[in-house]
PDB file of C-alpha atoms and ligand atoms in Angstrom:
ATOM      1  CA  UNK A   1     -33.365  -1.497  -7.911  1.00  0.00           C
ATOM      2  CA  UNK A   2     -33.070  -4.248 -10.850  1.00  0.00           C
ATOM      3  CA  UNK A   3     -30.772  -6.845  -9.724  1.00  0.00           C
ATOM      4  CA  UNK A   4     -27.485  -7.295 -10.884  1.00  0.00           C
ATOM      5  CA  UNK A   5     -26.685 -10.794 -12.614  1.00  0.00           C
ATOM      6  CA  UNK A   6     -23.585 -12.797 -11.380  1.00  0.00           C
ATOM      7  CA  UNK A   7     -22.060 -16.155 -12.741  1.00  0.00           C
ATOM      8  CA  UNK A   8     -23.348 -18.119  -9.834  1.00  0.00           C
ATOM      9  CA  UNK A   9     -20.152 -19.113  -7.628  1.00  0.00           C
ATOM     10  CA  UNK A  10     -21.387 -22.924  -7.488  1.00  0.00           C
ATOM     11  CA  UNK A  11     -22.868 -23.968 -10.760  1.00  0.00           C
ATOM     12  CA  UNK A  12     -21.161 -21.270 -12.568  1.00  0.00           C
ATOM     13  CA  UNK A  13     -25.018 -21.123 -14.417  1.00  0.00           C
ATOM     14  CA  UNK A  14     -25.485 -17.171 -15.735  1.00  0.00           C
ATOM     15  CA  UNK A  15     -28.160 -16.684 -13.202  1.00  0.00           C
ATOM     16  CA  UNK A  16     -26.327 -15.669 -10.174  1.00  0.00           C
ATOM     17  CA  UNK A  17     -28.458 -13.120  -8.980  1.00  0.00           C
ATOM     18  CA  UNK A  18     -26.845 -10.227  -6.661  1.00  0.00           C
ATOM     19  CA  UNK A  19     -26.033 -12.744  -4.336  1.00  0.00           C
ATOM     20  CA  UNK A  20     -24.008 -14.578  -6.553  1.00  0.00           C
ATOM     21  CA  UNK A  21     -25.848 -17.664  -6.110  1.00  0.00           C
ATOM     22  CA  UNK A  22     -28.874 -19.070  -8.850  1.00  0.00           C
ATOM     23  CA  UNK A  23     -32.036 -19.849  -6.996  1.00  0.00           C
ATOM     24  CA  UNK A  24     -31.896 -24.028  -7.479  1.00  0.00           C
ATOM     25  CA  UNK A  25     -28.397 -23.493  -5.775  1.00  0.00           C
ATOM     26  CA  UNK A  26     -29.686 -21.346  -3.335  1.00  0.00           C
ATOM     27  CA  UNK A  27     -32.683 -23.670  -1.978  1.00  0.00           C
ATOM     28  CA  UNK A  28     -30.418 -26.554  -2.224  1.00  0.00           C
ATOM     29  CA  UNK A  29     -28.179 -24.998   0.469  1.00  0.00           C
ATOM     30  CA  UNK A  30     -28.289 -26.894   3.713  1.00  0.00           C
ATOM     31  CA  UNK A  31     -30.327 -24.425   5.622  1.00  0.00           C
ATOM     32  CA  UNK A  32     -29.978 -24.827   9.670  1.00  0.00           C
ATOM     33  CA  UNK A  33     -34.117 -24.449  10.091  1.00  0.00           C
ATOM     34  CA  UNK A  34     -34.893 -27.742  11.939  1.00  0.00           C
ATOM     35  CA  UNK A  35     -36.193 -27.881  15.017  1.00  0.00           C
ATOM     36  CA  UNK A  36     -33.279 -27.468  17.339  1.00  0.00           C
ATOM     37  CA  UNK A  37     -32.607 -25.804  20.981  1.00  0.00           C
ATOM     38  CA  UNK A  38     -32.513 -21.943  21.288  1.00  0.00           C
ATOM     39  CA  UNK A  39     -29.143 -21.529  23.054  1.00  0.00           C
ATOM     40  CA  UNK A  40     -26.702 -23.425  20.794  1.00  0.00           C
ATOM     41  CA  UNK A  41     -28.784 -24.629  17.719  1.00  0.00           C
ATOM     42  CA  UNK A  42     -28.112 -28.155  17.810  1.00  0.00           C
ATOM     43  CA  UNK A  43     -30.958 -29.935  16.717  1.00  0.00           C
ATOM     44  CA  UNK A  44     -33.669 -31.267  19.752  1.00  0.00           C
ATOM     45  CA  UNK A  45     -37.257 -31.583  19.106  1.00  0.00           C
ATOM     46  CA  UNK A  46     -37.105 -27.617  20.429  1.00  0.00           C
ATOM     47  CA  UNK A  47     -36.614 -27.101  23.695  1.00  0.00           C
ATOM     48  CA  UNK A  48     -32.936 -26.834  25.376  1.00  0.00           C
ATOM     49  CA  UNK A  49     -30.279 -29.982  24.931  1.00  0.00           C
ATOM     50  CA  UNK A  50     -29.237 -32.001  27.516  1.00  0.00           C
ATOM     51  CA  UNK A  51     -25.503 -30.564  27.188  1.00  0.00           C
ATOM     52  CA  UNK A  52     -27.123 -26.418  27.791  1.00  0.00           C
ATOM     53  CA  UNK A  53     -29.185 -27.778  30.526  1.00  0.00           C
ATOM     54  CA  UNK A  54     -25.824 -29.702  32.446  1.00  0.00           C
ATOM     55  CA  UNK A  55     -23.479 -27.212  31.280  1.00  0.00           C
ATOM     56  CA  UNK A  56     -25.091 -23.951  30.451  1.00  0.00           C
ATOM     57  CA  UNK A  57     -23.096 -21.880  28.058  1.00  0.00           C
ATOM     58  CA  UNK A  58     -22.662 -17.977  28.579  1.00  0.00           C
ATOM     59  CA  UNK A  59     -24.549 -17.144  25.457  1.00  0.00           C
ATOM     60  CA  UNK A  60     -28.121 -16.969  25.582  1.00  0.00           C
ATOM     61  CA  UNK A  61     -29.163 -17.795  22.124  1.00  0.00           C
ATOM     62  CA  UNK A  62     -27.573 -18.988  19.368  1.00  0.00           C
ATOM     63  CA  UNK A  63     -29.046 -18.077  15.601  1.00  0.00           C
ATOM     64  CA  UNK A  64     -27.489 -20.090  12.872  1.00  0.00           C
ATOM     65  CA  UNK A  65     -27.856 -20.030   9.062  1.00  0.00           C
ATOM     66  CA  UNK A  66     -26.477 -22.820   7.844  1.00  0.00           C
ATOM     67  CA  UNK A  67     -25.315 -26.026   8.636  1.00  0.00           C
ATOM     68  CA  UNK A  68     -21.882 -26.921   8.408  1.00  0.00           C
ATOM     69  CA  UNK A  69     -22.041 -29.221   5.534  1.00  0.00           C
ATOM     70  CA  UNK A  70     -21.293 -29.149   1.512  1.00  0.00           C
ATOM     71  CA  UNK A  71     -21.128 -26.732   0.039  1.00  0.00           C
ATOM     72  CA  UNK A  72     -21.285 -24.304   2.615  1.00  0.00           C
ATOM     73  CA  UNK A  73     -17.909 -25.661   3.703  1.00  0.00           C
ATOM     74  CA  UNK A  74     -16.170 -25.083   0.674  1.00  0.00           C
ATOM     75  CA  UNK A  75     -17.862 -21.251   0.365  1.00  0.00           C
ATOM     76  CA  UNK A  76     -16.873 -20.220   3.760  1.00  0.00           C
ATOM     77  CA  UNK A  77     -13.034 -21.835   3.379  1.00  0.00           C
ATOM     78  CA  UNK A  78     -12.912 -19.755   0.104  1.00  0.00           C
ATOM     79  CA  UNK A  79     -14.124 -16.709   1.959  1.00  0.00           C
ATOM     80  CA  UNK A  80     -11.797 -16.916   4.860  1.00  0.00           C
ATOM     81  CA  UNK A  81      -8.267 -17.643   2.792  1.00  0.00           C
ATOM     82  CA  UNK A  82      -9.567 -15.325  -0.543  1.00  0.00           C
ATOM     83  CA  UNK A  83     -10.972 -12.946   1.719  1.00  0.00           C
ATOM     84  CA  UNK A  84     -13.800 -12.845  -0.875  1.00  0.00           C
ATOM     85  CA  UNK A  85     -15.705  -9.900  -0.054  1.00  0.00           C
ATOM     86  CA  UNK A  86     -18.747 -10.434  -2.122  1.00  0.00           C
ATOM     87  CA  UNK A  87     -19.129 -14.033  -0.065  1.00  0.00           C
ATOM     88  CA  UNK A  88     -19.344 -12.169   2.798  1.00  0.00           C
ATOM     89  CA  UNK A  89     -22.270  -9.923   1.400  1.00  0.00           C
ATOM     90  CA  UNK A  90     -23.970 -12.778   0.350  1.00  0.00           C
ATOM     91  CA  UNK A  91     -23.896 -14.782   4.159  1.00  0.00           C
ATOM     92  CA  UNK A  92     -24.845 -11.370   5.339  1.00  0.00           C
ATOM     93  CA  UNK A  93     -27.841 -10.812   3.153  1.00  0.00           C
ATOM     94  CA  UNK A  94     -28.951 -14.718   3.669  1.00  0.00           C
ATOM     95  CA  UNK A  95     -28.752 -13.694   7.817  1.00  0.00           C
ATOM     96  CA  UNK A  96     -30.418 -10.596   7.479  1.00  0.00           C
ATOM     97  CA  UNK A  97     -33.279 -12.359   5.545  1.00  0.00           C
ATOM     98  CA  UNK A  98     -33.422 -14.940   8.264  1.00  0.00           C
ATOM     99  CA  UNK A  99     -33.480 -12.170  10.922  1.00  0.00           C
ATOM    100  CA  UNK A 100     -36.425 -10.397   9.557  1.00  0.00           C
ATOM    101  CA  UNK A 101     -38.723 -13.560   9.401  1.00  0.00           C
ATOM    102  CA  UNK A 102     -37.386 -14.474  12.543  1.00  0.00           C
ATOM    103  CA  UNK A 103     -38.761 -11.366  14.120  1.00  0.00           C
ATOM    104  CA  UNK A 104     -41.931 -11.339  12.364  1.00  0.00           C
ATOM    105  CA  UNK A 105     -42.876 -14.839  14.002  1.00  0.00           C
ATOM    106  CA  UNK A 106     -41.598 -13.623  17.771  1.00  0.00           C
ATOM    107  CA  UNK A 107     -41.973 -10.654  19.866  1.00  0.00           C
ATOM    108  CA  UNK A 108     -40.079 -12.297  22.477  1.00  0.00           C
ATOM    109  CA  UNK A 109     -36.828 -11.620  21.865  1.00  0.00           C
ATOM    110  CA  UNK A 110     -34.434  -9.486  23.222  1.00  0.00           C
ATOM    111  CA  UNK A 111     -33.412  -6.691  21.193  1.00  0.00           C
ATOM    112  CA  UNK A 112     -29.290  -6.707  20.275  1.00  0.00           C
ATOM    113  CA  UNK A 113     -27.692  -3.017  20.617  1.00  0.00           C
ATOM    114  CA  UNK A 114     -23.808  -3.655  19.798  1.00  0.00           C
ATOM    115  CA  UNK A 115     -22.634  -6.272  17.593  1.00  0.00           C
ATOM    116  CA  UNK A 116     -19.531  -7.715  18.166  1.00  0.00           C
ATOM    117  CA  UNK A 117     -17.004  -9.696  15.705  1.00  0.00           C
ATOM    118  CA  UNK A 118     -15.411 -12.488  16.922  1.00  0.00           C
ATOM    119  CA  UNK A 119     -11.963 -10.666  17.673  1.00  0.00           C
ATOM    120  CA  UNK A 120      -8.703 -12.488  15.965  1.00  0.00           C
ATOM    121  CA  UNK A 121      -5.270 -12.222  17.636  1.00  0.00           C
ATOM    122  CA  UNK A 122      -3.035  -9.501  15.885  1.00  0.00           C
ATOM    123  CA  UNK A 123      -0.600 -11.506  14.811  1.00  0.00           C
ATOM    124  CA  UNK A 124      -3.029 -13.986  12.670  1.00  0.00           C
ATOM    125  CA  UNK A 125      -4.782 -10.861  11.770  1.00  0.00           C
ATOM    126  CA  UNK A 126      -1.103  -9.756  10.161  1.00  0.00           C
ATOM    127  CA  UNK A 127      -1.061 -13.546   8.458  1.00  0.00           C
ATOM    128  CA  UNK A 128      -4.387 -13.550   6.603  1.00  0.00           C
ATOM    129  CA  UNK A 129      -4.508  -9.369   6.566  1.00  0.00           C
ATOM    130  CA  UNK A 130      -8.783  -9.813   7.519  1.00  0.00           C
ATOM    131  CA  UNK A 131     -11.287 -10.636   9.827  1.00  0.00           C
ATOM    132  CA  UNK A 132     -13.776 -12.838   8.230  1.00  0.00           C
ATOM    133  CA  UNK A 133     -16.017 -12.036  10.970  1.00  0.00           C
ATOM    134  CA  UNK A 134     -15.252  -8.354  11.248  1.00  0.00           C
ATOM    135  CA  UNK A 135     -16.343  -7.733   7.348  1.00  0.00           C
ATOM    136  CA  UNK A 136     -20.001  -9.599   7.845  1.00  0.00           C
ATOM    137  CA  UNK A 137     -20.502  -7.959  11.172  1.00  0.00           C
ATOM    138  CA  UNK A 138     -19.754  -4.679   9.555  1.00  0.00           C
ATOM    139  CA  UNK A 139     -22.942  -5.445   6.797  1.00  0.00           C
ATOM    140  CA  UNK A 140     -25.063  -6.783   9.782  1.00  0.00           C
ATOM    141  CA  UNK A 141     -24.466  -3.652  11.549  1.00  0.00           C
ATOM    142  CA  UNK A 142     -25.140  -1.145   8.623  1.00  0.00           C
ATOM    143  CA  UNK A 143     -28.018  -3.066   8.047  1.00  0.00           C
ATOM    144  CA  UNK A 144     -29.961  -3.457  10.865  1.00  0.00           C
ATOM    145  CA  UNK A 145     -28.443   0.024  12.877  1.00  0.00           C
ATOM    146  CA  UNK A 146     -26.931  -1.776  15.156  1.00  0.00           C
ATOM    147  CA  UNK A 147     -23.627  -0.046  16.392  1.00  0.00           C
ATOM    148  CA  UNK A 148     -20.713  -2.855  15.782  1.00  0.00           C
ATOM    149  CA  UNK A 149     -17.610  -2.461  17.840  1.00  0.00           C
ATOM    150  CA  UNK A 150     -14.676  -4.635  16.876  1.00  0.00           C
ATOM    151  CA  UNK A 151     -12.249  -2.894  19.876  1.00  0.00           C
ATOM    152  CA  UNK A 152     -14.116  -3.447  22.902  1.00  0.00           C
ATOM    153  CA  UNK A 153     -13.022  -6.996  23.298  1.00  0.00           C
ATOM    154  CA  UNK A 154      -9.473  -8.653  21.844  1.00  0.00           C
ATOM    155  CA  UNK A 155      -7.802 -11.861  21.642  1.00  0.00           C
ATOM    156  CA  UNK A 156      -4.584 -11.526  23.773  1.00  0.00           C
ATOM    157  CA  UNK A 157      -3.961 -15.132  23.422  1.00  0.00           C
ATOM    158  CA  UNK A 158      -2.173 -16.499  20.643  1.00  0.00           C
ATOM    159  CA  UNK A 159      -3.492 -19.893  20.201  1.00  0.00           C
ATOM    160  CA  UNK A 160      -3.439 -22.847  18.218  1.00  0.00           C
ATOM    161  CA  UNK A 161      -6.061 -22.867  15.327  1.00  0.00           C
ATOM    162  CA  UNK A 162      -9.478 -24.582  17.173  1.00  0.00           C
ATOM    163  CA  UNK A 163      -9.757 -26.777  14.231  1.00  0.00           C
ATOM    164  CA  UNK A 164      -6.619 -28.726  14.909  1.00  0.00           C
ATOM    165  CA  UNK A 165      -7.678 -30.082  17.998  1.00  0.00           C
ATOM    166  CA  UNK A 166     -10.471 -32.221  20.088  1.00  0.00           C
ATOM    167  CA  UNK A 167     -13.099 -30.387  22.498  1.00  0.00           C
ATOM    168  CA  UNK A 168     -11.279 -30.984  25.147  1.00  0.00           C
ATOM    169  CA  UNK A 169      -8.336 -28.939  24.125  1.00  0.00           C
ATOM    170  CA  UNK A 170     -10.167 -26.779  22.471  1.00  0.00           C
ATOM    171  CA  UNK A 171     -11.671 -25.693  25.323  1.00  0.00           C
ATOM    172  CA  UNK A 172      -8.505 -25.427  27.400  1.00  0.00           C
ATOM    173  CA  UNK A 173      -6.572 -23.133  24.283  1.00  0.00           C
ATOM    174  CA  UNK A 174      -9.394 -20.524  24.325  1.00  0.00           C
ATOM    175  CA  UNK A 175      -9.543 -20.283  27.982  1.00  0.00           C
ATOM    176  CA  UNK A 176      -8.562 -17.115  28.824  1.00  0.00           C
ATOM    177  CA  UNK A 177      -8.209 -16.042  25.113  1.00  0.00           C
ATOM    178  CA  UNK A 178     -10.098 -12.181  25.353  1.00  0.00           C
ATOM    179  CA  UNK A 179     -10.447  -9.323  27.256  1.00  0.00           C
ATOM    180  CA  UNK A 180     -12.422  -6.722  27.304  1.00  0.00           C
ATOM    181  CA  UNK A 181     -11.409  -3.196  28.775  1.00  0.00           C
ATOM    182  CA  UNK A 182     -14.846  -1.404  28.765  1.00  0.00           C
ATOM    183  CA  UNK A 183     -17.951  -1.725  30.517  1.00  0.00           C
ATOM    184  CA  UNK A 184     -20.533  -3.383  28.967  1.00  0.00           C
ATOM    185  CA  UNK A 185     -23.473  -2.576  31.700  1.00  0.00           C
ATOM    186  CA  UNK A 186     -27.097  -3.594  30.077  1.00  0.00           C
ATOM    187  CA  UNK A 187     -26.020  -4.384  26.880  1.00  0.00           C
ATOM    188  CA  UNK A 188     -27.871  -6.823  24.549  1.00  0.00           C
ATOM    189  CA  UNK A 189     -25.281  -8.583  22.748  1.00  0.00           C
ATOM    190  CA  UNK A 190     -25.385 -10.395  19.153  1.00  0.00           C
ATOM    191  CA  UNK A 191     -21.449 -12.043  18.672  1.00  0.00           C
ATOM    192  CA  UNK A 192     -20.940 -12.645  15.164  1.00  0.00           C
ATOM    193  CA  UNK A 193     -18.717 -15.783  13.940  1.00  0.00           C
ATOM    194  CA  UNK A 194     -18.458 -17.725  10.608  1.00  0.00           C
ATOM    195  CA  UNK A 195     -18.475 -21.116  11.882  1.00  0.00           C
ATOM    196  CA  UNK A 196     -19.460 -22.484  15.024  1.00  0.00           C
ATOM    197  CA  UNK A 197     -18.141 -26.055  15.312  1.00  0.00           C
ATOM    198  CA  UNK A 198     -17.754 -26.594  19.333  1.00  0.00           C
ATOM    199  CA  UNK A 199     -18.981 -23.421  20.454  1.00  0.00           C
ATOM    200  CA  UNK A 200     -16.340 -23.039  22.498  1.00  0.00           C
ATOM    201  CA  UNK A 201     -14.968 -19.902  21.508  1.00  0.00           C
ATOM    202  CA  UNK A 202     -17.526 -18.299  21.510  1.00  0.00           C
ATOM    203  CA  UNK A 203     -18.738 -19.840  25.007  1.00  0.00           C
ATOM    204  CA  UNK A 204     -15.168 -18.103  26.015  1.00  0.00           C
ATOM    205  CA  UNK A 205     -16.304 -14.956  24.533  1.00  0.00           C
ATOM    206  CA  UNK A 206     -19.472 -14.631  25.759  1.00  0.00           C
ATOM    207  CA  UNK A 207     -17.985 -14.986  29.317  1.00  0.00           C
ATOM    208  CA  UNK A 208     -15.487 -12.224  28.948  1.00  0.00           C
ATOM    209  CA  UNK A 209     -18.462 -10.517  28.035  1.00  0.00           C
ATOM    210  CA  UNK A 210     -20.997 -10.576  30.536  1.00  0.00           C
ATOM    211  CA  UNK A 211     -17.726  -9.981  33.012  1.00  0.00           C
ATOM    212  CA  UNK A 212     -17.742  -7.228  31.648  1.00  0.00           C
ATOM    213  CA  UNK A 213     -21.475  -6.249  32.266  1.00  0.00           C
ATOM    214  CA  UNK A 214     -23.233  -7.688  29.290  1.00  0.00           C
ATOM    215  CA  UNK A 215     -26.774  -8.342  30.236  1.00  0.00           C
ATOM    216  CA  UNK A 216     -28.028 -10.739  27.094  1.00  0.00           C
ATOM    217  CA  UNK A 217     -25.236 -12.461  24.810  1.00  0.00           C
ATOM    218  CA  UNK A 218     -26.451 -14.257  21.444  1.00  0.00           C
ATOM    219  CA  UNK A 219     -24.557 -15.937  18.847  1.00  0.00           C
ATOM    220  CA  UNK A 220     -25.303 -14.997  15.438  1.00  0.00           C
ATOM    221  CA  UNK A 221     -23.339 -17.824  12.930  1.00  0.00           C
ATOM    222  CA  UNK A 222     -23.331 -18.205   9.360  1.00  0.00           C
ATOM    223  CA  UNK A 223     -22.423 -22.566   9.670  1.00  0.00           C
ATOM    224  CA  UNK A 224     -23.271 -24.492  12.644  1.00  0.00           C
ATOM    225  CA  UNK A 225     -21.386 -27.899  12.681  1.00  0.00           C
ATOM    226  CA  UNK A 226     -23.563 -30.829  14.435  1.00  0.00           C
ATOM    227  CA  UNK A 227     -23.019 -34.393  15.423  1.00  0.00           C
ATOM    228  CA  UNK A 228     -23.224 -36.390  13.516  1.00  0.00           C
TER     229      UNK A 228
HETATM  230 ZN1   ZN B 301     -26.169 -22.246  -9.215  1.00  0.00          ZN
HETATM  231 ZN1   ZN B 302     -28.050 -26.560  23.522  1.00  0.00          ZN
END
């Protein structure tokens, strides 16, 4: 298929690609592939942080993209509030490639069989009228034949936005945030989310989750924030 050429949405150069990025743009992105621990991506020399190993989260693994940093910031903001769908093709084509060379170096892993959107509360939903995770999960999921289900878990709590507030609160306004009303017995579950900043979200997720059965959670993120 000959590619189609887009503007490129950062340098506005002619040579966009079909991503909509040109490739000096594209390998100047802050790719997340340093050496960092396999169940929440922040950076360690490779093996598990001290934070996993005191508090284990309820995911598993955690596979992230990108690191939260410019301009990947400023592309997933636009995305969220423009509901730009072509943005969301893009972070799902740039995950998919990472996915395939991922599973060309490892055998190891556990093979995902439902993919599941980081659910928004109906009312928000109403505000913004989308679910920036719902439309990349949907391309994941088409993808890679993995059945997506964006109604087997909600968010019955309507919270304060995570971004307003400090770990500690954030973990207390999420707690208690979803539930799920179907078994998941077995299941090998890949949660997808835009942004992970404290992971605690999708910590609260992932326990909802395996209460309901899940057998293997994972966290599949386009931005990963770390400490600085
Ligand atoms: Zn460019
Ligand atoms: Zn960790």
């Amino acid at each position: 298929m000959p590619s189609v050429q887009q503007t490129c949405i950062l340098c506005a150069s002619h040579n966009g690609d079909n991503l909509g990025l040109c490739k000096p743009c594209l390998k100047d992105l802050p790719w997340h592939n340093a050496q960092q621990c396999p169940q929440c991506a922040l950076m360690t020399n490779g093996s598990i942080c001290g934070s996993c190993l005191s508090t284990p989260p309820s995911f598993d693994a955690t596979t992230a993209l990108l690191t939260y940093d410019y301009p990947v910031d400023g592309l997933l903001q636009h995305y969220k509030y423009n509901a730009s769908l072509n943005l969301a093709h893009t972070f799902a084509s740039l995950f998919l490639e990472k996915k395939l060379t991922q599973s060309k170096q490892s055998m190891m892993q556990n093979e995902v069989n439902l993919i599941i959107p980081m659910p928004m509360h109906q009312n928000r939903l109403k505000e913004r009228g989308f679910n920036q995770a719902l439309e990349i999960a949907k391309l994941l999921s088409k993808a890679l034949t993995i059945q997506l289900d964006y109604t087997a878990c909600q968010r019955t709590k309507h919270t304060p936005p995570q971004a307003s507030l400090n770990l500690k609160d954030r973990i207390k306004n999420i707690k208690g945030a979803f539930s799920c009303q179907q078994s998941l017995q077995h299941l090998n579950i890949a949660i997808i989310d835009d942004v992970m900043t404290t992971g605690a979200s999708l910590n609260e997720l992932a326990k909802t989750l395996k209460q309901a059965g899940a057998a293997h959670v994972e966290c599949w993120v386009m931005a990963r924030t770390l400490q600085k």
